[in-house]
Short mmCIF file of C-alpha atoms in Angstrom, two decimals:
data_model
loop_
_atom_site.label_atom_id
_atom_site.label_comp_id
_atom_site.label_asym_id
_atom_site.label_seq_id
_atom_site.Cartn_x
_atom_site.Cartn_y
_atom_site.Cartn_z
CA MET A 1 0.00 0.00 0.00
CA THR A 2 2.80 2.35 0.94
CA ASN A 3 4.59 1.55 -2.29
CA LEU A 4 1.38 2.19 -4.22
CA LEU A 5 0.96 5.63 -2.63
CA GLY A 6 4.57 6.40 -3.32
CA VAL A 7 4.17 5.48 -6.95
CA THR A 8 0.99 7.54 -7.26
CA ARG A 9 2.60 10.60 -5.67
CA ASN A 10 5.64 10.28 -7.88
CA SER A 11 3.42 9.91 -10.91
CA ILE A 12 1.57 13.15 -10.07
CA ILE A 13 4.82 15.02 -9.61
CA LEU A 14 6.12 13.62 -12.87
CA LEU A 15 2.91 14.60 -14.68
CA ALA A 16 3.08 18.15 -13.33
CA ALA A 17 6.70 18.37 -14.42
CA ILE A 18 5.77 17.19 -17.90
CA ILE A 19 2.98 19.78 -18.14
CA LEU A 20 5.25 22.59 -17.00
CA ALA A 21 7.94 21.41 -19.35
CA GLY A 22 5.42 21.49 -22.16
CA CYS A 23 4.47 25.06 -21.28
CA ALA A 24 8.11 25.99 -21.01
CA ASN A 25 8.74 24.81 -24.57
CA ASN A 26 5.42 25.92 -26.06
CA PRO A 27 4.85 29.68 -26.32
CA GLU A 28 1.25 29.42 -27.54
CA PRO A 29 -0.53 29.15 -24.12
CA ALA A 30 1.66 31.92 -22.73
CA GLN A 31 1.01 34.08 -25.77
CA LYS A 32 -2.73 33.65 -25.37
CA MET A 33 -2.48 34.54 -21.69
CA ILE A 34 -0.44 37.68 -22.40
CA ALA A 35 -2.95 38.72 -25.05
CA GLN A 36 -5.85 38.33 -22.60
CA VAL A 37 -4.08 40.34 -19.91
CA GLN A 38 -3.07 43.13 -22.29
CA SER A 39 -6.57 43.31 -23.79
CA ALA A 40 -8.18 43.54 -20.36
CA LEU A 41 -5.69 46.20 -19.27
CA SER A 42 -6.25 48.30 -22.40
CA ALA A 43 -10.00 48.28 -21.73
CA ALA A 44 -9.52 49.35 -18.10
CA GLN A 45 -6.84 52.00 -18.66
CA PRO A 46 -8.89 55.09 -19.69
CA ASP A 47 -11.08 55.17 -16.57
CA ALA A 48 -8.32 53.82 -14.33
CA GLN A 49 -5.94 56.58 -15.45
CA LYS A 50 -8.55 59.18 -14.59
CA TYR A 51 -9.96 57.81 -11.36
CA VAL A 52 -7.44 55.39 -9.79
CA PRO A 53 -4.03 56.26 -11.29
CA ASP A 54 -2.05 54.81 -8.38
CA LYS A 55 -3.71 51.41 -8.74
CA LEU A 56 -3.19 51.54 -12.48
CA LYS A 57 0.52 52.20 -12.08
CA ASP A 58 0.85 49.19 -9.77
CA VAL A 59 -1.00 46.87 -12.17
CA GLU A 60 0.92 48.17 -15.18
CA GLY A 61 4.14 47.30 -13.36
CA LYS A 62 2.96 43.74 -12.79
CA VAL A 63 1.89 43.35 -16.41
CA ALA A 64 5.24 44.67 -17.57
CA ARG A 65 7.00 42.01 -15.49
CA LEU A 66 4.74 39.35 -16.96
CA GLN A 67 5.54 40.60 -20.44
CA SER A 68 9.23 40.52 -19.58
CA ALA A 69 8.91 36.88 -18.55
CA PHE A 70 7.30 36.10 -21.90
CA ASP A 71 9.98 38.00 -23.79
CA ASN A 72 12.59 35.95 -21.93
CA LYS A 73 10.74 32.77 -23.01
CA ASP A 74 9.78 31.93 -19.44
CA TYR A 75 6.43 30.64 -20.64
CA SER A 76 5.65 28.53 -17.59
CA THR A 77 5.79 31.62 -15.36
CA VAL A 78 3.42 33.46 -17.69
CA VAL A 79 0.91 30.61 -17.70
CA THR A 80 1.13 30.19 -13.93
CA ALA A 81 0.94 33.89 -13.01
CA GLY A 82 -1.46 34.94 -15.77
CA PRO A 83 -4.79 34.10 -14.07
CA ALA A 84 -3.86 36.09 -10.97
CA MET A 85 -2.83 38.98 -13.21
CA LEU A 86 -6.20 38.89 -14.98
CA ALA A 87 -7.88 39.03 -11.56
CA ASP A 88 -5.79 42.10 -10.67
CA VAL A 89 -6.84 43.84 -13.88
CA LYS A 90 -10.50 43.01 -13.18
CA ASP A 91 -10.16 44.47 -9.67
CA LEU A 92 -8.61 47.58 -11.21
CA ALA A 93 -11.55 48.02 -13.57
CA THR A 94 -14.01 47.53 -10.70
CA ALA A 95 -12.25 50.13 -8.54
CA ALA A 96 -12.20 52.63 -11.41
CA ALA A 97 -15.91 52.10 -12.09
CA ALA A 98 -16.79 52.64 -8.43
CA LYS A 99 -14.75 55.84 -8.23
CA LYS A 100 -16.24 57.09 -11.50
CA SER A 101 -19.73 56.52 -10.13
CA ASP A 102 -18.95 58.51 -6.97
CA VAL A 103 -17.42 61.40 -8.93
CA THR A 104 -20.31 61.47 -11.39
CA GLN A 105 -22.86 61.61 -8.59
CA THR A 106 -20.98 64.47 -6.92
CA LEU A 107 -20.66 66.46 -10.15
CA ASN A 108 -24.32 65.99 -10.99
CA GLY A 109 -25.20 67.37 -7.58
CA GLU A 110 -22.92 70.38 -8.08
CA TRP A 111 -24.36 71.03 -11.52
CA SER A 112 -27.93 71.02 -10.22
CA LYS A 113 -27.10 73.32 -7.32
CA ILE A 114 -25.17 75.85 -9.42
CA THR A 115 -27.43 75.95 -12.45
CA ALA A 116 -30.87 75.94 -10.81
CA PRO A 117 -31.06 79.77 -10.52
CA LEU A 118 -29.11 80.63 -13.69
CA ALA A 119 -32.01 80.62 -16.16
CA ASP A 120 -33.98 83.13 -14.05
CA GLN A 121 -30.84 85.20 -13.58
CA VAL A 122 -30.16 85.38 -17.30
CA THR A 123 -33.73 86.52 -17.93
CA ALA A 124 -33.58 89.14 -15.17
CA ILE A 125 -30.27 90.57 -16.41
CA GLN A 126 -31.46 90.70 -20.01
CA GLN A 127 -34.60 92.55 -18.99
CA ARG A 128 -32.58 94.99 -16.89
CA ILE A 129 -30.13 95.70 -19.72
CA ASP A 130 -33.00 96.26 -22.15
CA GLU A 131 -34.62 98.61 -19.64
CA LEU A 132 -31.41 100.58 -19.14
CA GLY A 133 -31.00 100.92 -22.90
CA LYS A 134 -34.30 102.72 -23.41
CA ARG A 135 -34.06 106.41 -24.19
CA GLY A 136 -36.49 107.35 -21.47
CA ASN A 137 -34.38 105.70 -18.77
CA LYS A 138 -31.21 107.77 -19.02
CA GLN A 139 -31.49 108.77 -15.38
CA MET A 140 -31.74 105.11 -14.35
CA ALA A 141 -28.68 104.27 -16.46
CA ARG A 142 -26.55 107.10 -15.11
CA GLY A 143 -23.20 105.83 -13.84
CA ILE A 144 -23.65 102.45 -15.53
CA ASP A 145 -21.56 101.41 -18.54
CA VAL A 146 -24.41 99.70 -20.38
CA PRO A 147 -22.39 98.71 -23.50
CA ALA A 148 -19.73 97.07 -21.32
CA ALA A 149 -22.43 95.29 -19.34
CA LYS A 150 -23.96 94.03 -22.60
CA ALA A 151 -20.59 92.71 -23.75
CA ALA A 152 -19.93 90.95 -20.44
CA PHE A 153 -23.43 89.50 -20.47
CA GLY A 154 -22.86 88.19 -24.00
CA GLU A 155 -19.69 86.44 -22.85
CA ALA A 156 -21.53 84.90 -19.93
CA THR A 157 -24.36 83.57 -22.08
CA THR A 158 -21.85 82.09 -24.54
CA LEU A 159 -20.11 80.33 -21.67
CA TRP A 160 -23.49 79.13 -20.43
CA SER A 161 -24.25 77.55 -23.81
CA THR A 162 -20.84 75.87 -23.79
CA ALA A 163 -21.38 74.52 -20.27
CA GLN A 164 -24.80 73.16 -21.21
CA ALA A 165 -23.33 71.44 -24.28
CA ALA A 166 -20.61 69.88 -22.13
CA PHE A 167 -23.20 68.58 -19.70
CA ALA A 168 -25.32 67.15 -22.52
CA SER A 169 -22.30 65.29 -23.88
CA GLY A 170 -21.47 63.84 -20.46
CA ASN A 171 -18.36 65.97 -19.86
CA LEU A 172 -19.36 66.80 -16.31
CA GLU A 173 -16.01 68.22 -15.19
CA ASP A 174 -16.03 70.90 -17.91
CA ALA A 175 -19.75 71.48 -17.46
CA VAL A 176 -19.46 72.21 -13.73
CA SER A 177 -16.32 74.30 -14.19
CA GLY A 178 -18.06 76.32 -16.91
CA ALA A 179 -21.19 76.76 -14.82
CA LYS A 180 -19.08 78.18 -11.98
CA ASP A 181 -17.55 80.70 -14.39
CA VAL A 182 -20.99 81.64 -15.67
CA LYS A 183 -22.27 82.16 -12.15
CA ALA A 184 -19.36 84.45 -11.32
CA LYS A 185 -19.69 86.49 -14.53
CA LEU A 186 -23.44 86.89 -14.20
CA GLY A 187 -23.00 88.00 -10.60
CA ALA A 188 -20.51 90.64 -11.74
CA VAL A 189 -22.87 91.87 -14.46
CA ALA A 190 -25.76 92.01 -11.99
CA ASP A 191 -23.66 94.20 -9.70
CA THR A 192 -22.59 96.44 -12.59
CA ILE A 193 -26.14 97.13 -13.75
CA LYS A 194 -27.38 97.48 -10.19
CA LEU A 195 -29.92 94.72 -10.65
CA PRO A 196 -32.60 95.02 -7.97
CA PRO A 197 -33.05 91.98 -5.71
CA PRO A 198 -35.83 89.60 -6.76
CA ALA A 199 -39.28 90.11 -5.32
CA ALA A 200 -40.33 87.91 -2.41
CA GLY A 201 -41.30 84.41 -3.51
CA THR A 202 -39.13 84.46 -6.66
CA THR A 203 -35.82 82.73 -7.24
CA ALA A 204 -32.89 84.65 -5.79
CA VAL A 205 -30.18 85.83 -8.18
CA ALA A 206 -27.10 83.68 -7.71
CA LYS A 207 -23.81 85.40 -6.94
#
């Protein structure tokens, strides 16, 4: 019985050695593994670079070492380590997706908060500029550079259109950044034209 177990154990070891030797001399399984790892990494890289760059750098280092093993014809190492490397790349993609979701939720919240009063503000400023431009309101417009206010308002509305387009295309970072600029510019124009505060019960002008 003991001899039988010894033979069986030795047979298993011999079989494993034969398999590894086959991998060591056959680049095809290792090549397939490298291709899978590189393909998975390429798919994960854009979001990973943006949201989890430190994790990406670590995984890229591991993949580079795996590639080096393949280049050195150490095919058995590639076949053995490849599945764990694929798991690392999958974890990287999962981490990037989670971070992206958090950032997107935050940016959507910022966008809503910043832009909610902007439409009413644009309307109020336009009406005020039109009012100041009337011939009969020279006294009201005294001390106000109406042409400069018009120019600044035009810049703000152009930025507002750009921010809205960025939001519609899913570029939330640029959309929120643009909306902040619009808010600041509209606030400056409102001060310049001495825009009266909104009546009670209406949306306050954002500054």
